[in-house]
Amino acid sequence: MFKFKVVAESTQTRARAGVIQTAHGPVETPVFMPVGTLGSVKSITPEELVACGAQIILGNTYHLYLRPGRDVISRFHGLHRFMNWHHPILTDSGGFQVFSLAKLARITPEGVAFQSHIDGSSHLLTPETSIEIQGWLDADIMMCLDQCTAYPASFEEARKADDITFEWARRCKGAWTSTGDEHQALFGIVQGGVHPELRRTSAQRLADLDFSGYALGGLSVGEPLDRMLDTAGAALPLLPREKPKYIMGVGRPEDLIDLVCLGADMFDCVLPTRNARNGQLFTARGTITITNAWYRQDPDPPDKACTCYTCRNYSLAYLRHLFLARELLAYRLNTIHNVHYFVHFVRQLREAIMADEFESFKKRFYENREI
Ligand SMILES: [Zn+2]
């Protein structure tokens, strides 16, 4: 049921536009996926997400496995019905949170043993259980369990983590194949720190395992921008052209332009939602810090060209007031704008690829920056 088709390619860069078919409908790429960590994109409803143009969102396996857990979500036959989002969902494998959030994470021959950050209970996440959990979450796209390295990781550390990641990828593929259920896709994850040589090996051997799509993990973890782009540039061309390529956890609008140029199709990042709650609004002119006294009496919306609910109805002065008064509406209105901005920004990248005007789009993007 899962399919991907490239529908246009830039003649100036490696950028391409495509369409992914999933069990819950199509996704046009390049695409930005808002993050719904605990079964909600923080502070906004599924209807608001649709109005923002979101086509697919992320769910977090680690969090949803611990709370509310299998018995609750299975009663609703998966996450879509539970959270009232009837479009595609991608779930991560749980690995990133186990290593970053859980207590006492320890790699064992079976997988990774850890203690819940909520109540200290002991758990074991294996490639097989990760696939099983993503199965009952009913994700349209599942991710292989991987081990992400922190920055900086030495060549040896990154190689070791990628070897474990590759072994887990094989086991995830085995577990996925044995379910015989093709309505859920499975993506492999390229690791290897910021070492292009390791990334190339990782990409090549994962490609041989033949996944539905491929992701680059362990980027935007503190490395300089040029190293991130070198790393992504080393791996992306080695992944099959006819499969979607997803860069996990990146990034700023300018990073998305560079990564789309290198042939990336899918992105997720907490930046629009988290920064909205910190009073930062992304606009074509740059990033607005809503607490700035400059906006105290400003009757304009955050972005005059933006068609989101917030920009159609509210002024910077009002948004600043709400935020300073810690009114709950501030988080919702800011999130609506930021999610709309990211989703539409990546949609504009897609339109530029379709029209083969990627370079002029990029030039205009930088010319519009003021803040
Ligand atoms: Zn807006």
mmCIF file of C-alpha atoms and ligand atoms in Angstrom:
data_model
loop_
_atom_site.group_PDB
_atom_site.id
_atom_site.type_symbol
_atom_site.label_atom_id
_atom_site.label_comp_id
_atom_site.label_asym_id
_atom_site.label_seq_id
_atom_site.Cartn_x
_atom_site.Cartn_y
_atom_site.Cartn_z
ATOM 1 C CA MET A 1 0.000 0.000 0.000
ATOM 2 C CA PHE A 2 2.927 2.360 0.721
ATOM 3 C CA LYS A 3 4.309 3.934 -2.438
ATOM 4 C CA PHE A 4 6.578 6.812 -3.356
ATOM 5 C CA LYS A 5 6.869 8.519 -6.701
ATOM 6 C CA VAL A 6 9.181 11.341 -7.740
ATOM 7 C CA VAL A 7 7.084 13.768 -9.808
ATOM 8 C CA ALA A 8 9.594 16.554 -10.534
ATOM 9 C CA GLU A 9 13.323 17.142 -10.229
ATOM 10 C CA SER A 10 15.212 20.413 -10.110
ATOM 11 C CA THR A 11 17.680 20.849 -12.974
ATOM 12 C CA GLN A 12 19.830 23.157 -10.805
ATOM 13 C CA THR A 13 20.130 21.076 -7.610
ATOM 14 C CA ARG A 14 19.328 17.578 -6.324
ATOM 15 C CA ALA A 15 15.929 18.814 -5.059
ATOM 16 C CA ARG A 16 12.939 16.742 -6.031
ATOM 17 C CA ALA A 17 9.175 16.719 -5.474
ATOM 18 C CA GLY A 18 7.235 13.538 -4.895
ATOM 19 C CA VAL A 19 4.106 11.909 -3.551
ATOM 20 C CA ILE A 20 3.977 9.253 -0.824
ATOM 21 C CA GLN A 21 0.886 7.056 -0.704
ATOM 22 C CA THR A 22 0.032 5.734 2.762
ATOM 23 C CA ALA A 23 -2.859 3.803 4.281
ATOM 24 C CA HIS A 24 -4.244 7.126 5.558
ATOM 25 C CA GLY A 25 -3.855 9.128 2.362
ATOM 26 C CA PRO A 26 -1.194 10.866 0.286
ATOM 27 C CA VAL A 27 1.668 13.086 1.427
ATOM 28 C CA GLU A 28 3.237 15.527 -1.019
ATOM 29 C CA THR A 29 6.988 15.946 -0.604
ATOM 30 C CA PRO A 30 9.101 17.791 0.371
ATOM 31 C CA VAL A 31 7.043 17.836 3.543
ATOM 32 C CA PHE A 32 7.338 19.237 7.042
ATOM 33 C CA MET A 33 5.854 17.019 9.764
ATOM 34 C CA PRO A 34 4.765 18.719 13.023
ATOM 35 C CA VAL A 35 5.747 16.797 16.152
ATOM 36 C CA GLY A 36 2.958 15.312 18.283
ATOM 37 C CA THR A 37 5.081 13.819 21.028
ATOM 38 C CA LEU A 38 2.419 12.605 23.464
ATOM 39 C CA GLY A 39 -0.417 12.160 20.993
ATOM 40 C CA SER A 40 -1.017 15.873 20.458
ATOM 41 C CA VAL A 41 0.807 18.675 18.692
ATOM 42 C CA LYS A 42 1.131 20.799 21.789
ATOM 43 C CA SER A 43 -1.688 23.320 22.284
ATOM 44 C CA ILE A 44 -3.526 22.844 18.951
ATOM 45 C CA THR A 45 -6.278 20.518 17.718
ATOM 46 C CA PRO A 46 -6.217 18.174 14.705
ATOM 47 C CA GLU A 47 -8.666 20.528 12.945
ATOM 48 C CA GLU A 48 -6.227 23.390 13.466
ATOM 49 C CA LEU A 49 -3.404 21.217 12.136
ATOM 50 C CA VAL A 50 -5.390 20.519 8.983
ATOM 51 C CA ALA A 51 -6.112 24.247 8.619
ATOM 52 C CA CYS A 52 -2.344 24.816 8.903
ATOM 53 C CA GLY A 53 -1.890 22.494 5.912
ATOM 54 C CA ALA A 54 -0.269 19.635 7.863
ATOM 55 C CA GLN A 55 -0.466 16.357 5.938
ATOM 56 C CA ILE A 56 1.374 14.044 8.334
ATOM 57 C CA ILE A 57 2.447 14.286 11.964
ATOM 58 C CA LEU A 58 4.856 12.479 14.262
ATOM 59 C CA GLY A 59 4.096 10.399 17.341
ATOM 60 C CA ASN A 60 6.662 9.269 19.899
ATOM 61 C CA THR A 61 6.852 5.552 20.594
ATOM 62 C CA TYR A 62 8.723 5.851 23.891
ATOM 63 C CA HIS A 63 6.194 8.252 25.396
ATOM 64 C CA LEU A 64 3.047 6.523 24.127
ATOM 65 C CA TYR A 65 4.313 3.088 25.146
ATOM 66 C CA LEU A 66 4.816 4.281 28.726
ATOM 67 C CA ARG A 67 1.687 6.420 28.830
ATOM 68 C CA PRO A 68 -1.183 5.772 28.135
ATOM 69 C CA GLY A 69 0.132 2.329 27.054
ATOM 70 C CA ARG A 70 -0.992 -0.510 24.866
ATOM 71 C CA ASP A 71 -4.328 -1.398 26.500
ATOM 72 C CA VAL A 72 -5.697 2.122 26.079
ATOM 73 C CA ILE A 73 -4.518 2.767 22.502
ATOM 74 C CA SER A 74 -5.462 -0.728 21.311
ATOM 75 C CA ARG A 75 -9.045 -0.080 22.397
ATOM 76 C CA PHE A 76 -9.088 2.625 19.719
ATOM 77 C CA HIS A 77 -7.291 0.413 17.148
ATOM 78 C CA GLY A 78 -4.356 2.790 17.078
ATOM 79 C CA LEU A 79 -3.293 6.369 17.506
ATOM 80 C CA HIS A 80 -5.343 7.879 14.657
ATOM 81 C CA ARG A 81 -8.710 7.287 16.275
ATOM 82 C CA PHE A 82 -7.411 7.817 19.804
ATOM 83 C CA MET A 83 -6.203 11.342 19.006
ATOM 84 C CA ASN A 84 -8.779 12.111 16.274
ATOM 85 C CA TRP A 85 -6.138 12.612 13.545
ATOM 86 C CA HIS A 86 -7.219 10.681 10.467
ATOM 87 C CA HIS A 87 -4.257 11.499 8.233
ATOM 88 C CA PRO A 88 -0.855 9.804 8.078
ATOM 89 C CA ILE A 89 1.285 9.343 11.194
ATOM 90 C CA LEU A 90 4.977 8.555 11.415
ATOM 91 C CA THR A 91 6.286 7.167 14.683
ATOM 92 C CA ASP A 92 9.886 7.172 15.826
ATOM 93 C CA SER A 93 11.362 3.967 17.222
ATOM 94 C CA GLY A 94 11.642 5.123 20.819
ATOM 95 C CA GLY A 95 15.431 4.873 20.696
ATOM 96 C CA PHE A 96 16.195 8.574 20.812
ATOM 97 C CA GLN A 97 14.075 9.158 23.932
ATOM 98 C CA VAL A 98 15.380 6.034 25.660
ATOM 99 C CA PHE A 99 18.905 7.364 25.337
ATOM 100 C CA SER A 100 18.049 11.007 26.071
ATOM 101 C CA LEU A 101 15.166 10.847 28.599
ATOM 102 C CA ALA A 102 15.012 7.478 30.334
ATOM 103 C CA LYS A 103 17.151 6.635 33.336
ATOM 104 C CA LEU A 104 20.000 4.130 33.267
ATOM 105 C CA ALA A 105 19.729 3.211 29.584
ATOM 106 C CA ARG A 106 22.008 0.228 29.000
ATOM 107 C CA ILE A 107 22.617 -1.661 25.765
ATOM 108 C CA THR A 108 22.218 -5.410 26.145
ATOM 109 C CA PRO A 109 22.481 -8.144 23.491
ATOM 110 C CA GLU A 110 18.668 -8.035 23.155
ATOM 111 C CA GLY A 111 18.217 -4.268 22.888
ATOM 112 C CA VAL A 112 18.260 -1.463 25.409
ATOM 113 C CA ALA A 113 17.218 -1.790 29.036
ATOM 114 C CA PHE A 114 16.010 1.380 30.718
ATOM 115 C CA GLN A 115 13.917 2.801 33.524
ATOM 116 C CA SER A 116 10.865 4.937 32.837
ATOM 117 C CA HIS A 117 11.411 8.660 33.462
ATOM 118 C CA ILE A 118 7.828 8.727 34.822
ATOM 119 C CA ASP A 119 7.824 6.078 37.552
ATOM 120 C CA GLY A 120 11.226 4.380 37.439
ATOM 121 C CA SER A 121 9.758 1.044 36.221
ATOM 122 C CA SER A 122 12.134 -1.241 34.267
ATOM 123 C CA HIS A 123 11.658 -1.938 30.555
ATOM 124 C CA LEU A 124 13.478 -3.532 27.664
ATOM 125 C CA LEU A 125 13.173 -2.008 24.216
ATOM 126 C CA THR A 126 14.335 -4.333 21.462
ATOM 127 C CA PRO A 127 14.110 -4.001 17.675
ATOM 128 C CA GLU A 128 11.234 -6.494 17.830
ATOM 129 C CA THR A 129 9.311 -4.730 20.613
ATOM 130 C CA SER A 130 9.798 -1.356 18.904
ATOM 131 C CA ILE A 131 8.132 -2.754 15.762
ATOM 132 C CA GLU A 132 5.416 -4.342 17.900
ATOM 133 C CA ILE A 133 4.649 -1.030 19.666
ATOM 134 C CA GLN A 134 4.625 0.911 16.390
ATOM 135 C CA GLY A 135 2.319 -1.849 15.134
ATOM 136 C CA TRP A 136 -0.336 -1.246 17.777
ATOM 137 C CA LEU A 137 0.084 2.502 17.401
ATOM 138 C CA ASP A 138 -0.849 1.754 13.753
ATOM 139 C CA ALA A 139 1.769 4.164 12.392
ATOM 140 C CA ASP A 140 1.703 4.616 8.616
ATOM 141 C CA ILE A 141 5.475 4.920 8.712
ATOM 142 C CA MET A 142 7.524 3.117 11.368
ATOM 143 C CA MET A 143 11.187 3.719 12.117
ATOM 144 C CA CYS A 144 13.877 1.160 12.910
ATOM 145 C CA LEU A 145 15.367 1.234 16.390
ATOM 146 C CA ASP A 146 18.702 3.067 16.220
ATOM 147 C CA GLN A 147 21.437 4.385 18.448
ATOM 148 C CA CYS A 148 22.070 8.065 17.986
ATOM 149 C CA THR A 149 25.473 9.415 19.043
ATOM 150 C CA ALA A 150 25.933 12.744 20.788
ATOM 151 C CA TYR A 151 28.158 15.429 19.268
ATOM 152 C CA PRO A 152 31.087 15.182 19.270
ATOM 153 C CA ALA A 153 31.450 11.409 18.953
ATOM 154 C CA SER A 154 34.815 9.958 17.951
ATOM 155 C CA PHE A 155 35.077 7.880 14.786
ATOM 156 C CA GLU A 156 35.256 4.741 16.930
ATOM 157 C CA GLU A 157 32.197 5.653 19.033
ATOM 158 C CA ALA A 158 30.175 6.571 15.947
ATOM 159 C CA ARG A 159 31.240 3.359 14.184
ATOM 160 C CA LYS A 160 30.185 1.248 17.131
ATOM 161 C CA ALA A 161 26.793 2.964 17.370
ATOM 162 C CA ASP A 162 26.233 2.527 13.648
ATOM 163 C CA ASP A 163 27.132 -1.166 13.835
ATOM 164 C CA ILE A 164 24.507 -1.622 16.560
ATOM 165 C CA THR A 165 22.051 0.447 14.504
ATOM 166 C CA PHE A 166 22.657 -1.761 11.472
ATOM 167 C CA GLU A 167 22.180 -4.966 13.455
ATOM 168 C CA TRP A 168 18.952 -3.570 14.922
ATOM 169 C CA ALA A 169 17.815 -2.523 11.412
ATOM 170 C CA ARG A 170 18.183 -6.128 10.252
ATOM 171 C CA ARG A 171 16.168 -7.359 13.202
ATOM 172 C CA CYS A 172 13.496 -4.663 12.699
ATOM 173 C CA LYS A 173 13.208 -5.685 9.057
ATOM 174 C CA GLY A 174 12.840 -9.321 10.125
ATOM 175 C CA ALA A 175 10.151 -8.468 12.686
ATOM 176 C CA TRP A 176 8.312 -6.272 10.177
ATOM 177 C CA THR A 177 8.461 -8.893 7.410
ATOM 178 C CA SER A 178 7.173 -11.593 9.748
ATOM 179 C CA THR A 179 4.014 -9.549 10.475
ATOM 180 C CA GLY A 180 3.196 -9.819 6.758
ATOM 181 C CA ASP A 181 1.342 -6.523 7.118
ATOM 182 C CA GLU A 182 2.192 -4.162 4.303
ATOM 183 C CA HIS A 183 -0.016 -1.226 5.246
ATOM 184 C CA GLN A 184 2.702 0.041 7.574
ATOM 185 C CA ALA A 185 5.969 1.143 5.956
ATOM 186 C CA LEU A 186 9.368 0.760 7.635
ATOM 187 C CA PHE A 187 12.253 3.214 7.254
ATOM 188 C CA GLY A 188 15.905 2.428 7.990
ATOM 189 C CA ILE A 189 18.052 5.028 9.780
ATOM 190 C CA VAL A 190 21.547 6.059 8.703
ATOM 191 C CA GLN A 191 23.871 6.896 11.608
ATOM 192 C CA GLY A 192 27.625 7.546 11.745
ATOM 193 C CA GLY A 193 27.996 10.866 13.595
ATOM 194 C CA VAL A 194 29.617 13.622 11.530
ATOM 195 C CA HIS A 195 31.986 11.220 9.786
ATOM 196 C CA PRO A 196 31.115 11.201 6.064
ATOM 197 C CA GLU A 197 32.930 7.899 5.520
ATOM 198 C CA LEU A 198 30.815 6.168 8.181
ATOM 199 C CA ARG A 199 27.649 7.760 6.828
ATOM 200 C CA ARG A 200 28.437 6.434 3.349
ATOM 201 C CA THR A 201 28.978 2.888 4.612
ATOM 202 C CA SER A 202 25.839 3.136 6.733
ATOM 203 C CA ALA A 203 23.744 4.366 3.779
ATOM 204 C CA GLN A 204 25.054 1.680 1.426
ATOM 205 C CA ARG A 205 24.481 -1.282 3.679
ATOM 206 C CA LEU A 206 21.042 -0.056 4.739
ATOM 207 C CA ALA A 207 20.071 0.426 1.089
ATOM 208 C CA ASP A 208 20.975 -3.243 0.527
ATOM 209 C CA LEU A 209 18.398 -4.230 3.174
ATOM 210 C CA ASP A 210 15.710 -2.569 1.034
ATOM 211 C CA PHE A 211 13.472 -0.472 3.284
ATOM 212 C CA SER A 212 10.342 1.496 2.298
ATOM 213 C CA GLY A 213 12.317 4.694 2.896
ATOM 214 C CA TYR A 214 15.431 5.971 4.626
ATOM 215 C CA ALA A 215 16.225 8.520 7.303
ATOM 216 C CA LEU A 216 19.318 10.319 8.482
ATOM 217 C CA GLY A 217 19.397 10.384 12.292
ATOM 218 C CA GLY A 218 21.813 12.017 14.700
ATOM 219 C CA LEU A 219 21.948 15.370 12.906
ATOM 220 C CA SER A 220 21.373 18.804 14.441
ATOM 221 C CA VAL A 221 22.744 17.566 17.769
ATOM 222 C CA GLY A 222 25.151 20.472 18.223
ATOM 223 C CA GLU A 223 27.466 20.076 15.220
ATOM 224 C CA PRO A 224 28.375 23.133 13.094
ATOM 225 C CA LEU A 225 26.094 23.691 10.109
ATOM 226 C CA ASP A 226 28.749 22.928 7.484
ATOM 227 C CA ARG A 227 29.444 19.558 9.117
ATOM 228 C CA MET A 228 25.765 18.720 9.139
ATOM 229 C CA LEU A 229 25.505 19.524 5.435
ATOM 230 C CA ASP A 230 28.708 17.593 4.595
ATOM 231 C CA THR A 231 27.371 14.595 6.494
ATOM 232 C CA ALA A 232 23.951 14.711 4.849
ATOM 233 C CA GLY A 233 25.575 15.327 1.461
ATOM 234 C CA ALA A 234 27.719 12.198 1.879
ATOM 235 C CA ALA A 235 24.814 9.869 2.647
ATOM 236 C CA LEU A 236 21.842 11.173 0.630
ATOM 237 C CA PRO A 237 23.124 10.379 -2.897
ATOM 238 C CA LEU A 238 23.829 6.765 -1.868
ATOM 239 C CA LEU A 239 20.225 6.120 -0.869
ATOM 240 C CA PRO A 240 17.926 4.823 -3.622
ATOM 241 C CA ARG A 241 16.397 7.583 -5.731
ATOM 242 C CA GLU A 242 12.999 5.875 -5.797
ATOM 243 C CA LYS A 243 12.639 5.904 -1.979
ATOM 244 C CA PRO A 244 11.733 8.858 0.303
ATOM 245 C CA LYS A 245 14.588 10.371 2.309
ATOM 246 C CA TYR A 246 13.869 11.828 5.717
ATOM 247 C CA ILE A 247 16.141 14.063 7.806
ATOM 248 C CA MET A 248 15.203 13.602 11.462
ATOM 249 C CA GLY A 249 14.949 16.518 13.879
ATOM 250 C CA VAL A 250 16.127 19.337 11.573
ATOM 251 C CA GLY A 251 15.736 22.320 11.544
ATOM 252 C CA ARG A 252 15.572 26.016 10.760
ATOM 253 C CA PRO A 253 13.986 27.179 7.478
ATOM 254 C CA GLU A 254 17.427 27.931 6.019
ATOM 255 C CA ASP A 255 18.594 24.379 6.894
ATOM 256 C CA LEU A 256 15.542 22.945 5.156
ATOM 257 C CA ILE A 257 16.427 24.825 1.949
ATOM 258 C CA ASP A 258 19.971 23.404 2.003
ATOM 259 C CA LEU A 259 18.797 19.868 2.755
ATOM 260 C CA VAL A 260 16.100 19.912 0.079
ATOM 261 C CA CYS A 261 18.875 21.018 -2.316
ATOM 262 C CA LEU A 262 20.728 17.816 -1.371
ATOM 263 C CA GLY A 263 17.692 15.653 -2.170
ATOM 264 C CA ALA A 264 15.890 15.332 1.202
ATOM 265 C CA ASP A 265 12.105 14.825 1.119
ATOM 266 C CA MET A 266 10.832 14.764 4.709
ATOM 267 C CA PHE A 267 11.506 16.791 7.854
ATOM 268 C CA ASP A 268 10.318 17.035 11.425
ATOM 269 C CA CYS A 269 11.402 19.404 14.139
ATOM 270 C CA VAL A 270 10.096 20.723 17.450
ATOM 271 C CA LEU A 271 11.303 24.215 16.514
ATOM 272 C CA PRO A 272 7.939 25.687 15.379
ATOM 273 C CA THR A 273 5.989 24.294 18.347
ATOM 274 C CA ARG A 274 8.587 24.720 21.093
ATOM 275 C CA ASN A 275 9.635 28.192 19.986
ATOM 276 C CA ALA A 276 5.964 29.240 19.757
ATOM 277 C CA ARG A 277 5.661 28.470 23.454
ATOM 278 C CA ASN A 278 8.813 30.527 24.059
ATOM 279 C CA GLY A 279 7.347 33.540 22.255
ATOM 280 C CA GLN A 280 9.235 33.209 18.981
ATOM 281 C CA LEU A 281 7.433 33.531 15.661
ATOM 282 C CA PHE A 282 8.974 32.497 12.336
ATOM 283 C CA THR A 283 8.201 34.835 9.445
ATOM 284 C CA ALA A 284 9.475 35.569 5.941
ATOM 285 C CA ARG A 285 11.310 38.576 7.423
ATOM 286 C CA GLY A 286 13.030 36.474 10.088
ATOM 287 C CA THR A 287 12.239 35.410 13.648
ATOM 288 C CA ILE A 288 10.132 37.714 15.826
ATOM 289 C CA THR A 289 10.641 37.704 19.605
ATOM 290 C CA ILE A 290 7.185 38.661 20.780
ATOM 291 C CA THR A 291 8.346 40.128 24.117
ATOM 292 C CA ASN A 292 10.235 42.867 22.286
ATOM 293 C CA ALA A 293 8.897 46.309 23.342
ATOM 294 C CA TRP A 294 8.968 47.264 19.653
ATOM 295 C CA TYR A 295 5.681 45.348 19.178
ATOM 296 C CA ARG A 296 3.836 46.871 22.157
ATOM 297 C CA GLN A 297 1.390 48.843 20.011
ATOM 298 C CA ASP A 298 1.979 47.136 16.662
ATOM 299 C CA PRO A 299 -1.375 46.613 14.871
ATOM 300 C CA ASP A 300 0.140 44.349 12.186
ATOM 301 C CA PRO A 301 -0.058 40.561 12.188
ATOM 302 C CA PRO A 302 3.214 38.605 12.624
ATOM 303 C CA ASP A 303 3.506 38.110 8.846
ATOM 304 C CA LYS A 304 1.395 40.156 6.414
ATOM 305 C CA ALA A 305 1.715 37.505 3.701
ATOM 306 C CA CYS A 306 0.695 34.647 6.050
ATOM 307 C CA THR A 307 -2.843 33.293 5.677
ATOM 308 C CA CYS A 308 -2.981 31.456 9.020
ATOM 309 C CA TYR A 309 -5.822 31.970 11.500
ATOM 310 C CA THR A 310 -3.549 33.963 13.823
ATOM 311 C CA CYS A 311 -2.298 36.369 11.149
ATOM 312 C CA ARG A 312 -5.792 36.836 9.700
ATOM 313 C CA ASN A 313 -7.211 37.881 13.068
ATOM 314 C CA TYR A 314 -4.628 39.124 15.548
ATOM 315 C CA SER A 315 -2.040 41.847 15.968
ATOM 316 C CA LEU A 316 1.488 41.611 17.277
ATOM 317 C CA ALA A 317 0.419 43.926 20.125
ATOM 318 C CA TYR A 318 -2.294 41.465 21.215
ATOM 319 C CA LEU A 319 -0.032 38.414 20.879
ATOM 320 C CA ARG A 320 2.628 40.220 22.927
ATOM 321 C CA HIS A 321 0.099 41.081 25.617
ATOM 322 C CA LEU A 322 -1.183 37.468 25.800
ATOM 323 C CA PHE A 323 2.324 36.089 26.029
ATOM 324 C CA LEU A 324 3.458 38.519 28.739
ATOM 325 C CA ALA A 325 0.257 37.838 30.719
ATOM 326 C CA ARG A 326 0.925 34.071 30.310
ATOM 327 C CA GLU A 327 -2.562 33.592 28.836
ATOM 328 C CA LEU A 328 -3.014 30.050 27.470
ATOM 329 C CA LEU A 329 -4.317 31.448 24.184
ATOM 330 C CA ALA A 330 -0.827 32.838 23.490
ATOM 331 C CA TYR A 331 0.629 29.336 23.089
ATOM 332 C CA ARG A 332 -2.179 28.237 20.797
ATOM 333 C CA LEU A 333 -2.110 31.299 18.518
ATOM 334 C CA ASN A 334 1.695 31.298 18.313
ATOM 335 C CA THR A 335 1.740 27.557 17.548
ATOM 336 C CA ILE A 336 -0.894 27.900 14.812
ATOM 337 C CA HIS A 337 1.219 30.551 13.121
ATOM 338 C CA ASN A 338 4.547 28.709 13.422
ATOM 339 C CA VAL A 339 3.184 25.354 12.250
ATOM 340 C CA HIS A 340 1.473 27.098 9.326
ATOM 341 C CA TYR A 341 4.693 28.916 8.507
ATOM 342 C CA PHE A 342 6.849 25.741 8.438
ATOM 343 C CA VAL A 343 4.314 23.628 6.557
ATOM 344 C CA HIS A 344 3.772 26.346 3.954
ATOM 345 C CA PHE A 345 7.435 27.185 3.686
ATOM 346 C CA VAL A 346 8.231 23.589 2.708
ATOM 347 C CA ARG A 347 5.199 23.568 0.404
ATOM 348 C CA GLN A 348 6.649 26.644 -1.325
ATOM 349 C CA LEU A 349 9.922 24.750 -1.742
ATOM 350 C CA ARG A 350 7.890 22.018 -3.442
ATOM 351 C CA GLU A 351 6.216 24.522 -5.758
ATOM 352 C CA ALA A 352 9.614 26.011 -6.622
ATOM 353 C CA ILE A 353 10.872 22.512 -7.546
ATOM 354 C CA MET A 354 7.762 21.829 -9.636
ATOM 355 C CA ALA A 355 8.344 25.105 -11.510
ATOM 356 C CA ASP A 356 12.108 24.422 -11.613
ATOM 357 C CA GLU A 357 12.777 27.766 -9.926
ATOM 358 C CA PHE A 358 14.578 26.536 -6.842
ATOM 359 C CA GLU A 359 17.592 28.869 -7.071
ATOM 360 C CA SER A 360 15.453 31.999 -7.520
ATOM 361 C CA PHE A 361 13.252 30.909 -4.590
ATOM 362 C CA LYS A 362 16.346 30.571 -2.430
ATOM 363 C CA LYS A 363 17.618 33.987 -3.513
ATOM 364 C CA ARG A 364 14.262 35.616 -2.703
ATOM 365 C CA PHE A 365 14.168 33.906 0.693
ATOM 366 C CA TYR A 366 17.448 35.548 1.727
ATOM 367 C CA GLU A 367 16.528 38.923 0.185
ATOM 368 C CA ASN A 368 13.351 39.052 2.307
ATOM 369 C CA ARG A 369 15.232 38.606 5.589
ATOM 370 C CA GLU A 370 15.299 41.750 7.720
ATOM 371 C CA ILE A 371 15.274 40.640 11.347
HETATM 372 ZN ZN ZN B 1 0.533 33.431 10.421
#
